[in-house]
mmCIF file of C-alpha atoms and ligand atoms in Angstrom:
data_model
loop_
_atom_site.group_PDB
_atom_site.id
_atom_site.type_symbol
_atom_site.label_atom_id
_atom_site.label_comp_id
_atom_site.label_asym_id
_atom_site.label_seq_id
_atom_site.Cartn_x
_atom_site.Cartn_y
_atom_site.Cartn_z
ATOM 1 C CA MET A 7 4.641 224.384 53.509
ATOM 2 C CA ALA A 8 3.383 220.921 54.283
ATOM 3 C CA VAL A 9 -0.348 220.437 54.101
ATOM 4 C CA GLU A 10 -1.543 219.356 57.525
ATOM 5 C CA PRO A 11 -4.658 217.396 58.309
ATOM 6 C CA GLU A 12 -7.574 219.464 59.543
ATOM 7 C CA SER A 13 -8.908 216.902 61.945
ATOM 8 C CA LEU A 14 -7.559 213.807 63.639
ATOM 9 C CA GLN A 15 -9.454 211.622 61.215
ATOM 10 C CA TRP A 16 -6.527 211.860 58.889
ATOM 11 C CA SER A 17 -2.948 210.751 59.299
ATOM 12 C CA LEU A 18 0.061 211.657 57.148
ATOM 13 C CA PRO A 19 1.742 208.688 55.451
ATOM 14 C CA VAL A 20 5.022 207.600 57.062
ATOM 15 C CA PRO A 21 7.422 204.713 56.354
ATOM 16 C CA SER A 22 6.634 201.203 57.524
ATOM 17 C CA VAL A 23 8.565 200.416 60.705
ATOM 18 C CA GLN A 24 8.641 196.747 59.749
ATOM 19 C CA GLU A 25 10.536 197.695 56.579
ATOM 20 C CA LEU A 26 12.969 199.822 58.600
ATOM 21 C CA ALA A 27 13.537 196.964 61.008
ATOM 22 C CA ILE A 28 14.530 194.486 58.294
ATOM 23 C CA GLN A 29 17.206 196.834 56.949
ATOM 24 C CA GLY A 30 19.424 195.781 59.856
ATOM 25 C CA LEU A 31 20.096 199.354 61.063
ATOM 26 C CA GLN A 32 22.445 199.777 64.022
ATOM 27 C CA THR A 33 20.815 203.020 65.151
ATOM 28 C CA VAL A 34 17.267 204.303 64.832
ATOM 29 C CA PRO A 35 16.497 207.237 62.496
ATOM 30 C CA PRO A 36 16.211 210.601 64.348
ATOM 31 C CA ARG A 37 12.456 210.874 63.881
ATOM 32 C CA TYR A 38 11.979 207.895 66.197
ATOM 33 C CA VAL A 39 14.368 209.023 68.950
ATOM 34 C CA ARG A 40 12.445 210.383 71.938
ATOM 35 C CA ASP A 41 13.917 213.102 74.115
ATOM 36 C CA ASP A 42 13.695 212.053 77.706
ATOM 37 C CA THR A 43 12.305 215.298 79.056
ATOM 38 C CA ASP A 44 8.770 213.953 79.001
ATOM 39 C CA ILE A 45 7.889 213.325 82.610
ATOM 40 C CA ILE A 46 5.555 210.452 81.866
ATOM 41 C CA ILE A 47 8.018 208.651 79.668
ATOM 42 C CA THR A 48 10.733 208.861 82.333
ATOM 43 C CA ALA A 49 8.623 207.802 85.342
ATOM 44 C CA PRO A 50 10.457 204.977 87.140
ATOM 45 C CA SER A 51 9.375 201.398 86.726
ATOM 46 C CA ASN A 52 8.255 199.137 89.529
ATOM 47 C CA PRO A 53 9.050 195.499 88.803
ATOM 48 C CA SER A 54 7.500 194.195 92.026
ATOM 49 C CA LEU A 55 3.881 195.141 91.283
ATOM 50 C CA LEU A 56 1.627 192.593 89.623
ATOM 51 C CA VAL A 57 -1.475 193.663 87.735
ATOM 52 C CA PRO A 58 -4.705 192.167 89.124
ATOM 53 C CA LEU A 59 -6.054 188.943 87.699
ATOM 54 C CA ILE A 60 -9.830 188.452 87.479
ATOM 55 C CA ASP A 61 -11.286 184.996 87.053
ATOM 56 C CA MET A 62 -14.624 185.131 85.262
ATOM 57 C CA THR A 63 -15.728 181.744 86.628
ATOM 58 C CA LYS A 64 -15.300 183.129 90.163
ATOM 59 C CA LEU A 65 -17.500 186.096 89.248
ATOM 60 C CA VAL A 66 -20.249 183.716 88.200
ATOM 61 C CA ASN A 67 -19.922 181.099 90.937
ATOM 62 C CA PRO A 68 -22.266 181.977 93.886
ATOM 63 C CA ASP A 69 -19.621 180.861 96.426
ATOM 64 C CA SER A 70 -16.963 183.278 95.204
ATOM 65 C CA HIS A 71 -19.132 185.933 93.520
ATOM 66 C CA GLU A 72 -19.130 188.595 96.283
ATOM 67 C CA GLN A 73 -15.424 188.386 96.891
ATOM 68 C CA GLU A 74 -14.488 188.460 93.194
ATOM 69 C CA ILE A 75 -16.770 191.476 92.599
ATOM 70 C CA GLN A 76 -14.880 193.282 95.353
ATOM 71 C CA ARG A 77 -11.567 192.313 93.747
ATOM 72 C CA LEU A 78 -12.838 193.611 90.403
ATOM 73 C CA HIS A 79 -14.014 196.848 92.006
ATOM 74 C CA SER A 80 -10.570 197.396 93.596
ATOM 75 C CA ALA A 81 -8.842 196.530 90.322
ATOM 76 C CA CYS A 82 -10.960 199.162 88.545
ATOM 77 C CA ARG A 83 -10.413 201.768 91.253
ATOM 78 C CA GLU A 84 -6.741 201.262 91.891
ATOM 79 C CA TRP A 85 -5.461 200.200 88.475
ATOM 80 C CA GLY A 86 -8.086 200.656 85.790
ATOM 81 C CA LEU A 87 -6.423 197.613 84.213
ATOM 82 C CA PHE A 88 -6.565 193.891 84.904
ATOM 83 C CA GLN A 89 -6.214 190.546 83.150
ATOM 84 C CA ILE A 90 -9.238 188.293 82.637
ATOM 85 C CA ILE A 91 -8.994 184.522 82.607
ATOM 86 C CA ASN A 92 -11.794 182.039 81.933
ATOM 87 C CA HIS A 93 -13.589 184.667 79.850
ATOM 88 C CA GLY A 94 -15.390 182.066 77.750
ATOM 89 C CA VAL A 95 -13.671 182.735 74.417
ATOM 90 C CA SER A 96 -12.201 179.487 73.154
ATOM 91 C CA ASP A 97 -8.458 178.989 72.732
ATOM 92 C CA GLU A 98 -9.181 177.974 69.178
ATOM 93 C CA SER A 99 -10.843 181.258 68.368
ATOM 94 C CA LEU A 100 -8.071 183.302 69.985
ATOM 95 C CA SER A 101 -5.347 181.403 68.210
ATOM 96 C CA ASN A 102 -7.166 181.660 64.901
ATOM 97 C CA MET A 103 -7.356 185.460 65.241
ATOM 98 C CA LYS A 104 -3.670 185.652 66.186
ATOM 99 C CA GLN A 105 -2.712 183.497 63.223
ATOM 100 C CA GLN A 106 -4.578 185.720 60.773
ATOM 101 C CA VAL A 107 -2.947 188.847 62.162
ATOM 102 C CA GLN A 108 0.489 187.247 62.008
ATOM 103 C CA GLY A 109 -0.293 186.194 58.427
ATOM 104 C CA PHE A 110 -1.179 189.758 57.475
ATOM 105 C CA PHE A 111 2.008 191.316 58.860
ATOM 106 C CA ASP A 112 4.068 188.557 57.180
ATOM 107 C CA LEU A 113 2.823 189.712 53.755
ATOM 108 C CA PRO A 114 5.052 191.825 51.484
ATOM 109 C CA LEU A 115 4.641 195.591 51.968
ATOM 110 C CA GLN A 116 2.946 196.110 48.600
ATOM 111 C CA GLU A 117 0.289 193.597 49.509
ATOM 112 C CA LYS A 118 -0.350 195.127 52.939
ATOM 113 C CA LYS A 119 -0.672 198.524 51.284
ATOM 114 C CA ARG A 120 -3.807 197.381 49.479
ATOM 115 C CA TRP A 121 -5.545 198.239 52.759
ATOM 116 C CA ALA A 122 -3.533 201.377 53.549
ATOM 117 C CA GLN A 123 -5.098 204.446 55.168
ATOM 118 C CA LYS A 124 -6.480 206.913 52.659
ATOM 119 C CA PRO A 125 -6.531 210.727 52.967
ATOM 120 C CA GLY A 126 -9.535 211.711 55.038
ATOM 121 C CA SER A 127 -9.723 208.455 56.911
ATOM 122 C CA LEU A 128 -7.867 207.061 59.848
ATOM 123 C CA GLU A 129 -8.938 203.541 59.062
ATOM 124 C CA GLY A 130 -6.610 201.069 57.439
ATOM 125 C CA TYR A 131 -3.006 199.966 57.527
ATOM 126 C CA GLY A 132 -0.460 202.635 58.518
ATOM 127 C CA GLN A 133 0.106 204.829 61.566
ATOM 128 C CA ALA A 134 -2.396 206.815 63.606
ATOM 129 C CA PHE A 135 -2.385 210.492 64.507
ATOM 130 C CA VAL A 136 0.582 211.699 62.464
ATOM 131 C CA THR A 137 -0.446 215.312 61.989
ATOM 132 C CA SER A 138 2.791 217.075 61.053
ATOM 133 C CA GLU A 139 6.000 216.400 59.172
ATOM 134 C CA GLU A 140 8.002 217.256 62.317
ATOM 135 C CA GLN A 141 6.146 214.974 64.683
ATOM 136 C CA LYS A 142 8.166 212.219 66.359
ATOM 137 C CA LEU A 143 7.102 208.738 65.341
ATOM 138 C CA GLU A 144 6.297 205.609 67.259
ATOM 139 C CA TRP A 145 7.964 202.261 66.674
ATOM 140 C CA ASN A 146 4.889 200.535 65.354
ATOM 141 C CA ASP A 147 2.803 199.767 62.307
ATOM 142 C CA MET A 148 -0.897 199.191 62.761
ATOM 143 C CA ILE A 149 -4.277 198.551 61.250
ATOM 144 C CA PHE A 150 -7.099 200.688 62.607
ATOM 145 C CA LEU A 151 -10.663 199.626 61.878
ATOM 146 C CA ARG A 152 -13.693 201.566 63.080
ATOM 147 C CA SER A 153 -17.041 200.012 63.891
ATOM 148 C CA ILE A 154 -16.041 196.385 63.392
ATOM 149 C CA HIS A 155 -19.103 195.716 65.526
ATOM 150 C CA PRO A 156 -22.067 195.672 65.024
ATOM 151 C CA LEU A 157 -21.388 194.066 61.672
ATOM 152 C CA GLN A 158 -23.783 196.241 59.686
ATOM 153 C CA ASN A 159 -21.687 199.358 60.413
ATOM 154 C CA ARG A 160 -18.348 198.111 59.199
ATOM 155 C CA ASN A 161 -16.502 199.539 56.243
ATOM 156 C CA LEU A 162 -15.005 196.546 54.461
ATOM 157 C CA ASP A 163 -12.732 198.730 52.293
ATOM 158 C CA PHE A 164 -10.056 198.509 54.974
ATOM 159 C CA TRP A 165 -10.581 194.910 56.079
ATOM 160 C CA PRO A 166 -7.693 192.832 54.706
ATOM 161 C CA GLU A 167 -8.733 190.004 52.397
ATOM 162 C CA ASN A 168 -5.344 188.393 52.679
ATOM 163 C CA PRO A 169 -4.873 186.003 54.479
ATOM 164 C CA PRO A 170 -8.117 184.700 52.971
ATOM 165 C CA GLU A 171 -9.622 183.815 56.357
ATOM 166 C CA PHE A 172 -8.830 187.192 57.922
ATOM 167 C CA ARG A 173 -12.291 188.734 57.539
ATOM 168 C CA LYS A 174 -14.134 185.707 58.789
ATOM 169 C CA ALA A 175 -11.863 185.453 61.851
ATOM 170 C CA LEU A 176 -12.318 189.140 62.620
ATOM 171 C CA GLU A 177 -16.076 188.898 62.302
ATOM 172 C CA THR A 178 -16.258 186.003 64.784
ATOM 173 C CA TYR A 179 -13.750 187.638 67.102
ATOM 174 C CA SER A 180 -15.654 190.938 67.219
ATOM 175 C CA GLU A 181 -18.828 189.115 68.295
ATOM 176 C CA GLU A 182 -16.880 187.389 71.030
ATOM 177 C CA MET A 183 -15.277 190.583 72.284
ATOM 178 C CA ASN A 184 -18.701 192.211 72.449
ATOM 179 C CA ARG A 185 -19.933 189.261 74.491
ATOM 180 C CA VAL A 186 -17.029 189.555 76.945
ATOM 181 C CA ALA A 187 -17.631 193.323 77.209
ATOM 182 C CA VAL A 188 -21.314 192.804 78.036
ATOM 183 C CA SER A 189 -20.517 190.357 80.802
ATOM 184 C CA ILE A 190 -17.607 192.220 82.359
ATOM 185 C CA VAL A 191 -19.562 195.498 82.331
ATOM 186 C CA ARG A 192 -22.350 193.727 84.195
ATOM 187 C CA PHE A 193 -19.928 192.829 86.999
ATOM 188 C CA ILE A 194 -18.315 196.267 86.933
ATOM 189 C CA ALA A 195 -21.761 197.829 87.364
ATOM 190 C CA MET A 196 -22.414 195.500 90.323
ATOM 191 C CA GLY A 197 -19.182 196.666 91.914
ATOM 192 C CA LEU A 198 -20.453 200.245 91.614
ATOM 193 C CA GLY A 199 -23.808 199.298 93.131
ATOM 194 C CA LEU A 200 -25.712 200.031 89.910
ATOM 195 C CA GLU A 201 -28.517 198.235 88.124
ATOM 196 C CA ALA A 202 -26.167 195.712 86.587
ATOM 197 C CA GLN A 203 -28.468 194.441 83.881
ATOM 198 C CA GLU A 204 -29.386 197.932 82.730
ATOM 199 C CA TYR A 205 -25.758 198.965 82.234
ATOM 200 C CA SER A 206 -24.551 195.786 80.638
ATOM 201 C CA GLU A 207 -27.479 195.944 78.200
ATOM 202 C CA THR A 208 -26.133 199.234 76.829
ATOM 203 C CA TYR A 209 -23.114 197.212 75.648
ATOM 204 C CA ARG A 210 -25.229 194.618 73.883
ATOM 205 C CA GLY A 211 -24.901 195.314 70.174
ATOM 206 C CA GLY A 212 -22.286 197.844 71.326
ATOM 207 C CA MET A 213 -19.802 199.463 69.022
ATOM 208 C CA CYS A 214 -16.253 198.194 68.758
ATOM 209 C CA ASP A 215 -13.245 199.747 67.065
ATOM 210 C CA MET A 216 -10.057 197.792 66.629
ATOM 211 C CA ARG A 217 -6.381 198.582 66.522
ATOM 212 C CA ILE A 218 -3.986 195.824 65.549
ATOM 213 C CA ASN A 219 -0.435 196.695 66.555
ATOM 214 C CA CYS A 220 2.837 195.424 65.166
ATOM 215 C CA TYR A 221 5.996 196.342 67.098
ATOM 216 C CA PRO A 222 9.014 195.137 65.085
ATOM 217 C CA PRO A 223 12.341 194.433 66.834
ATOM 218 C CA CYS A 224 14.297 197.642 67.355
ATOM 219 C CA PRO A 225 18.116 198.079 67.379
ATOM 220 C CA GLU A 226 17.883 200.693 70.174
ATOM 221 C CA PRO A 227 14.654 199.956 72.074
ATOM 222 C CA GLU A 228 15.511 202.279 74.970
ATOM 223 C CA ARG A 229 15.546 205.323 72.638
ATOM 224 C CA VAL A 230 12.110 204.792 71.085
ATOM 225 C CA VAL A 231 8.562 204.235 72.213
ATOM 226 C CA GLY A 232 6.317 201.581 70.661
ATOM 227 C CA LEU A 233 3.129 203.433 71.518
ATOM 228 C CA CYS A 234 3.172 206.722 73.453
ATOM 229 C CA PRO A 235 1.535 206.963 76.874
ATOM 230 C CA HIS A 236 -2.182 207.471 76.368
ATOM 231 C CA MET A 237 -5.597 206.682 77.757
ATOM 232 C CA ASP A 238 -8.242 204.966 75.685
ATOM 233 C CA ILE A 239 -11.608 206.630 75.051
ATOM 234 C CA SER A 240 -13.490 203.320 75.079
ATOM 235 C CA GLY A 241 -15.744 202.038 77.790
ATOM 236 C CA ILE A 242 -13.473 199.052 78.092
ATOM 237 C CA THR A 243 -10.587 197.859 75.916
ATOM 238 C CA LEU A 244 -9.859 194.154 75.552
ATOM 239 C CA LEU A 245 -6.322 193.414 74.438
ATOM 240 C CA LEU A 246 -5.094 190.116 73.088
ATOM 241 C CA GLU A 247 -1.337 189.563 73.202
ATOM 242 C CA CYS A 248 -0.187 187.438 70.275
ATOM 243 C CA GLY A 249 2.920 186.026 71.941
ATOM 244 C CA ASP A 250 4.829 185.964 75.185
ATOM 245 C CA MET A 251 6.971 189.047 74.642
ATOM 246 C CA PRO A 252 6.000 191.748 77.169
ATOM 247 C CA GLY A 253 5.599 195.318 75.905
ATOM 248 C CA LEU A 254 2.514 196.828 77.499
ATOM 249 C CA GLN A 255 3.029 198.938 80.627
ATOM 250 C CA VAL A 256 0.514 200.698 82.852
ATOM 251 C CA LEU A 257 1.153 203.755 85.010
ATOM 252 C CA LYS A 258 0.288 202.940 88.620
ATOM 253 C CA ASP A 259 0.961 205.470 91.398
ATOM 254 C CA GLY A 260 3.618 207.190 89.296
ATOM 255 C CA HIS A 261 5.426 203.980 88.304
ATOM 256 C CA TRP A 262 5.375 202.010 85.078
ATOM 257 C CA VAL A 263 4.351 198.423 85.656
ATOM 258 C CA VAL A 264 4.925 195.721 83.031
ATOM 259 C CA VAL A 265 1.864 193.703 82.057
ATOM 260 C CA GLU A 266 3.226 190.177 81.691
ATOM 261 C CA PRO A 267 1.438 188.266 78.925
ATOM 262 C CA ILE A 268 -0.604 185.285 80.164
ATOM 263 C CA ASN A 269 -1.457 182.734 77.534
ATOM 264 C CA GLY A 270 -5.233 182.616 76.981
ATOM 265 C CA ALA A 271 -5.954 185.761 79.025
ATOM 266 C CA LEU A 272 -7.344 189.084 77.825
ATOM 267 C CA VAL A 273 -5.965 192.341 79.210
ATOM 268 C CA ALA A 274 -8.810 194.718 80.056
ATOM 269 C CA ASN A 275 -8.373 198.419 80.613
ATOM 270 C CA LEU A 276 -10.975 201.050 81.289
ATOM 271 C CA GLY A 277 -11.350 204.009 78.981
ATOM 272 C CA HIS A 278 -12.816 207.479 79.341
ATOM 273 C CA ALA A 279 -16.396 206.384 78.682
ATOM 274 C CA MET A 280 -16.208 204.165 81.802
ATOM 275 C CA GLN A 281 -14.475 206.882 83.801
ATOM 276 C CA ILE A 282 -17.383 209.166 82.926
ATOM 277 C CA MET A 283 -20.065 206.535 83.651
ATOM 278 C CA SER A 284 -18.518 205.885 87.093
ATOM 279 C CA ASN A 285 -18.477 209.663 87.678
ATOM 280 C CA GLY A 286 -14.753 209.524 88.326
ATOM 281 C CA ILE A 287 -14.794 206.618 90.823
ATOM 282 C CA TYR A 288 -12.786 204.734 88.216
ATOM 283 C CA LYS A 289 -10.130 206.287 86.042
ATOM 284 C CA ALA A 290 -8.844 205.359 82.600
ATOM 285 C CA PRO A 291 -5.185 204.462 83.198
ATOM 286 C CA ASP A 292 -2.218 205.806 81.268
ATOM 287 C CA HIS A 293 -0.578 203.004 79.387
ATOM 288 C CA ARG A 294 2.088 202.634 76.727
ATOM 289 C CA ALA A 295 3.910 199.975 74.730
ATOM 290 C CA MET A 296 7.671 199.593 74.622
ATOM 291 C CA ALA A 297 9.744 198.097 71.826
ATOM 292 C CA ASN A 298 12.265 195.325 72.323
ATOM 293 C CA LYS A 299 15.468 194.271 70.619
ATOM 294 C CA SER A 300 14.878 190.656 69.802
ATOM 295 C CA LYS A 301 11.383 189.844 68.679
ATOM 296 C CA GLN A 302 8.411 191.323 66.821
ATOM 297 C CA ARG A 303 5.372 191.740 69.073
ATOM 298 C CA LEU A 304 1.775 191.778 67.859
ATOM 299 C CA SER A 305 -1.281 192.832 69.858
ATOM 300 C CA ILE A 306 -4.966 193.211 69.063
ATOM 301 C CA ALA A 307 -6.882 195.926 70.933
ATOM 302 C CA THR A 308 -10.688 195.942 70.759
ATOM 303 C CA PHE A 309 -12.211 199.197 72.004
ATOM 304 C CA CYS A 310 -15.709 198.452 73.286
ATOM 305 C CA TYR A 311 -18.373 201.141 73.606
ATOM 306 C CA PRO A 312 -22.043 201.179 74.508
ATOM 307 C CA ASN A 313 -24.420 200.909 71.552
ATOM 308 C CA SER A 314 -25.038 204.013 69.497
ATOM 309 C CA SER A 315 -28.377 204.842 71.129
ATOM 310 C CA ALA A 316 -26.892 205.026 74.654
ATOM 311 C CA ASP A 317 -25.731 208.292 76.188
ATOM 312 C CA ILE A 318 -22.230 208.620 77.592
ATOM 313 C CA GLY A 319 -22.572 210.341 80.956
ATOM 314 C CA PRO A 320 -22.349 209.731 84.714
ATOM 315 C CA ALA A 321 -24.722 206.989 85.966
ATOM 316 C CA GLU A 322 -27.739 208.674 87.578
ATOM 317 C CA LYS A 323 -27.526 206.523 90.664
ATOM 318 C CA LEU A 324 -24.062 207.827 91.424
ATOM 319 C CA ILE A 325 -25.269 211.436 91.467
ATOM 320 C CA LYS A 326 -26.429 212.514 94.896
ATOM 321 C CA PRO A 327 -26.076 215.420 97.300
ATOM 322 C CA GLY A 328 -22.376 215.923 97.874
ATOM 323 C CA SER A 329 -21.558 213.960 94.735
ATOM 324 C CA PRO A 330 -22.493 216.125 91.728
ATOM 325 C CA PRO A 331 -21.930 215.009 88.129
ATOM 326 C CA LEU A 332 -18.300 215.630 87.188
ATOM 327 C CA PHE A 333 -18.760 215.132 83.442
ATOM 328 C CA LYS A 334 -21.149 216.238 80.722
ATOM 329 C CA THR A 335 -23.521 213.719 79.198
ATOM 330 C CA LEU A 336 -23.144 213.311 75.442
ATOM 331 C CA LYS A 337 -24.786 211.209 72.773
ATOM 332 C CA CYS A 338 -22.385 208.560 71.498
ATOM 333 C CA GLU A 339 -22.079 210.382 68.185
ATOM 334 C CA GLU A 340 -21.268 213.698 69.889
ATOM 335 C CA TYR A 341 -18.653 211.946 72.005
ATOM 336 C CA PHE A 342 -16.744 210.746 68.926
ATOM 337 C CA HIS A 343 -17.206 214.023 67.113
ATOM 338 C CA HIS A 344 -15.701 215.806 70.081
ATOM 339 C CA PHE A 345 -12.756 213.421 70.217
ATOM 340 C CA TYR A 346 -11.832 213.561 66.555
ATOM 341 C CA ASN A 347 -12.287 217.300 66.168
ATOM 342 C CA ARG A 348 -10.261 218.544 69.093
ATOM 343 C CA LYS A 349 -6.655 219.715 68.963
ATOM 344 C CA LEU A 350 -4.208 216.873 69.732
ATOM 345 C CA GLU A 351 -2.743 218.802 72.666
ATOM 346 C CA VAL A 352 -6.133 219.294 74.362
ATOM 347 C CA SER A 353 -6.926 216.634 76.978
ATOM 348 C CA PHE A 354 -10.113 214.915 75.847
ATOM 349 C CA ILE A 355 -11.348 214.007 79.317
ATOM 350 C CA ASP A 356 -10.676 217.503 80.672
ATOM 351 C CA SER A 357 -12.787 218.948 77.874
ATOM 352 C CA LEU A 358 -15.725 216.832 79.069
ATOM 353 C CA LYS A 359 -15.535 217.971 82.698
ATOM 354 C CA ILE A 360 -18.281 220.176 84.047
HETATM 355 C C1 LIG B 5 -3.800 200.503 72.161
HETATM 356 C C2 LIG B 5 -2.873 199.975 73.179
HETATM 357 C C3 LIG B 5 -1.190 198.377 73.815
HETATM 358 C C4 LIG B 5 -0.345 197.301 73.234
HETATM 359 O O1 LIG B 5 -3.755 199.992 71.016
HETATM 360 O O2 LIG B 5 -4.583 201.417 72.495
HETATM 361 O O3 LIG B 5 -2.826 200.511 74.260
HETATM 362 O O4 LIG B 5 0.293 196.624 74.037
HETATM 363 N N1 LIG B 5 -2.089 198.937 72.866
HETATM 364 O O5 LIG B 5 -0.290 197.159 72.027
HETATM 365 NI NI1 LIG B 6 -4.510 201.904 74.528
#
């Protein structure tokens, strides 16, 4: 009998999808073929919906501030996902990060494996959440790094040293993502009528995890899934698309909507920690990534959390008569413990409901 991981902090080793893709297969191996009975996977798509676009300069400018806050509030309530432009991170920094990631996935397999996941740890190069030999696989390779921010908490064992500038780029990028998280959370808190400064401060020095995704071209993209439908557990996730090939989709009113890459923008989506803080006013959206036939797609997801001393629970100001707390309040550490030690089939957010 196969030995199976005891908690989700361990993933079984599986073949590299990039290596499969370069073999020039005409059909995908059975372990990647999804049956289409899954209701979420087969929800229809809606090509006419456009995800909201939030302009950070309009949030700051006194003339447009009120209106843009309202647009942000609606985006959070109705979508839980939006694109941010004019976020203050330089093009140079974004393109440097993309270049390093591209450089890593261009390396030979043996070299990439120097930073492979190890038994007992989810971090590193490989695939996440493979807990049984029978489990269907996703059409992606990835690097998962926990606590890339604040810098003192990182575990460099899994940080690639090739390309040589990778670590430096990641370090700078993580600081910048934390900065964007602090400022966007401030405006989100305003939209909820909260003490904006107080909430955004909990994200200062906040924790960030990172998942770098590589979706190689696939001979039969309609039979596989790049990344299964899921919700993030972050407060807010900031995703950088490395090219112009669409792949990310968000579930909106029962329809899958394609998130079209915008050069220089960051895609933001809310996670469970924000759903909890807003006491359910906002919801973490289901999202997924699809493979395509022609071109490899790379994306960099930074999962931003409050700092480790903050509690994760409904904001006090949102609790009033007729509006009781819907979720438990947990210490950050308890929150992660709970997530990684549950059964994969148990809904994380449901387990935190009161
Ligand atoms: C994720 C994620 C989407 C993408 O890594 O959590 O949702 O487009 N990624 O890669
Ligand atoms: Ni996600």
